[in-house]
Coordinates of C-alpha atoms in Angstrom, one line a residue:
Q1 CA 162.1 119.4 168.0
V2 CA 165.9 120.1 168.0
Q3 CA 168.0 117.2 166.4
L4 CA 171.9 117.3 166.1
V5 CA 172.4 114.2 163.7
E6 CA 176.2 113.0 163.6
S7 CA 177.9 111.1 161.2
G8 CA 181.8 110.3 160.2
G9 CA 183.0 108.2 162.6
G10 CA 184.9 104.7 162.2
L11 CA 187.8 102.8 162.0
V12 CA 191.1 104.2 161.1
Q13 CA 194.5 103.7 161.4
T14 CA 197.4 105.4 163.4
G15 CA 198.3 108.6 161.6
G16 CA 194.9 108.6 159.5
S17 CA 192.2 110.8 159.5
L18 CA 188.4 111.1 159.8
R19 CA 185.9 113.9 159.6
L20 CA 182.9 114.1 162.0
S21 CA 179.9 115.9 160.8
C22 CA 176.8 117.1 163.1
A23 CA 173.5 118.5 161.2
A24 CA 171.0 120.5 163.4
S25 CA 167.5 121.1 162.6
G26 CA 164.8 123.0 164.6
V27 CA 167.0 125.8 165.7
T28 CA 168.3 129.0 164.6
F29 CA 171.5 127.4 164.0
S30 CA 173.6 130.6 163.4
R31 CA 172.9 131.8 167.1
Y32 CA 174.3 128.7 168.6
G33 CA 178.0 128.1 169.8
V34 CA 178.8 124.7 169.1
G35 CA 181.1 122.0 170.4
W36 CA 182.6 118.4 170.4
F37 CA 183.3 116.2 173.2
R38 CA 184.6 112.9 173.6
Q39 CA 184.0 110.0 176.1
A40 CA 186.6 107.0 176.0
P41 CA 185.6 103.7 178.1
G42 CA 185.9 103.9 181.3
K43 CA 186.9 107.7 181.4
E44 CA 184.7 111.0 181.8
R45 CA 183.7 112.8 179.2
E46 CA 186.1 115.8 178.2
F47 CA 185.8 118.4 176.0
V48 CA 187.8 118.6 172.4
A49 CA 186.9 121.5 170.8
A50 CA 184.3 124.6 170.5
R51 CA 183.4 127.2 168.3
N52 CA 181.4 130.1 169.0
W53 CA 178.5 131.1 167.0
S54 CA 179.8 133.9 164.6
G55 CA 182.8 131.3 163.9
S56 CA 185.2 133.8 164.9
S57 CA 187.1 132.0 168.0
T58 CA 187.8 128.3 168.4
R59 CA 189.1 126.7 171.5
Y60 CA 190.8 123.1 171.7
V61 CA 192.0 120.8 174.1
D62 CA 195.7 120.7 174.5
S63 CA 196.2 117.4 173.4
V64 CA 194.6 117.6 169.9
K65 CA 195.7 121.0 169.0
G66 CA 197.5 121.3 165.8
R67 CA 195.6 117.7 165.0
F68 CA 191.9 118.9 165.2
T69 CA 189.8 121.5 163.6
I70 CA 186.6 122.7 164.2
S71 CA 184.5 124.6 161.4
R72 CA 180.8 125.3 160.9
D73 CA 178.9 126.1 157.9
N74 CA 175.9 128.1 159.1
A75 CA 174.4 127.7 155.4
K76 CA 174.0 124.2 155.7
S77 CA 173.3 124.4 159.8
T78 CA 176.2 121.6 160.0
F79 CA 179.4 121.7 161.9
Y80 CA 182.4 119.6 161.6
L81 CA 185.4 118.0 163.4
Q82 CA 188.3 117.3 161.1
M83 CA 190.5 114.9 162.9
N84 CA 194.4 114.3 161.6
S85 CA 197.1 112.6 162.7
L86 CA 194.8 110.2 164.6
K87 CA 196.4 108.3 167.7
P88 CA 195.1 105.4 169.8
E89 CA 194.3 107.4 172.4
D90 CA 191.7 109.4 170.7
T91 CA 189.5 106.7 170.7
A92 CA 186.1 107.1 172.4
V93 CA 182.7 107.9 171.2
Y94 CA 182.3 111.7 170.2
Y95 CA 179.3 113.8 170.8
C96 CA 178.4 116.9 169.1
A97 CA 176.9 119.8 170.9
A98 CA 175.2 123.6 170.9
G99 CA 174.1 126.1 173.1
T100 CA 174.0 129.9 173.6
F101 CA 176.7 130.3 176.2
S102 CA 179.4 132.7 177.0
F103 CA 182.3 131.4 175.1
S104 CA 184.4 131.6 178.1
S105 CA 182.5 128.5 179.3
S106 CA 182.5 126.8 176.0
S107 CA 184.6 123.8 177.4
Y108 CA 181.9 123.0 180.0
D109 CA 179.2 120.4 179.2
R110 CA 176.9 121.8 181.2
S111 CA 176.8 125.1 179.2
Y112 CA 175.2 123.0 176.1
D113 CA 171.7 122.7 175.6
Y114 CA 171.5 120.1 172.6
W115 CA 173.3 117.2 172.2
G116 CA 173.9 114.7 169.4
Q117 CA 173.7 110.7 169.9
G118 CA 177.4 110.0 169.5
T119 CA 179.3 108.5 167.0
Q120 CA 182.4 105.9 167.7
V121 CA 186.1 106.7 166.7
T122 CA 188.7 103.7 166.8
V123 CA 192.2 104.4 165.8
S124 CA 194.2 101.2 165.7
S125 CA 197.6 101.0 166.5

């Protein structure tokens, strides 16, 4: 049974930092690309960041470039989203995801096979 378990969300002030973690089990983690998506109230889920299976390639939505970093530790079957300089518009439920996909399609949620349960990130102004 494949599981992705997220942790690390919470409430932070504008300009603060959070690190989200996503622990995978039940899969050969090193074979999967990984990504983060978010969904704000009343909005559609949007792509945030992705990293390919080897860790050699990353992709970010423009709004988080230079502030967020996606990383992975294959030995721990865990990947992360380090979020710095947080803004109120970053407030959302954040979801981790994993899949076997061509990296050119990593920003599409349909490319992912497994999803975490979501964790709330709230940035206060």
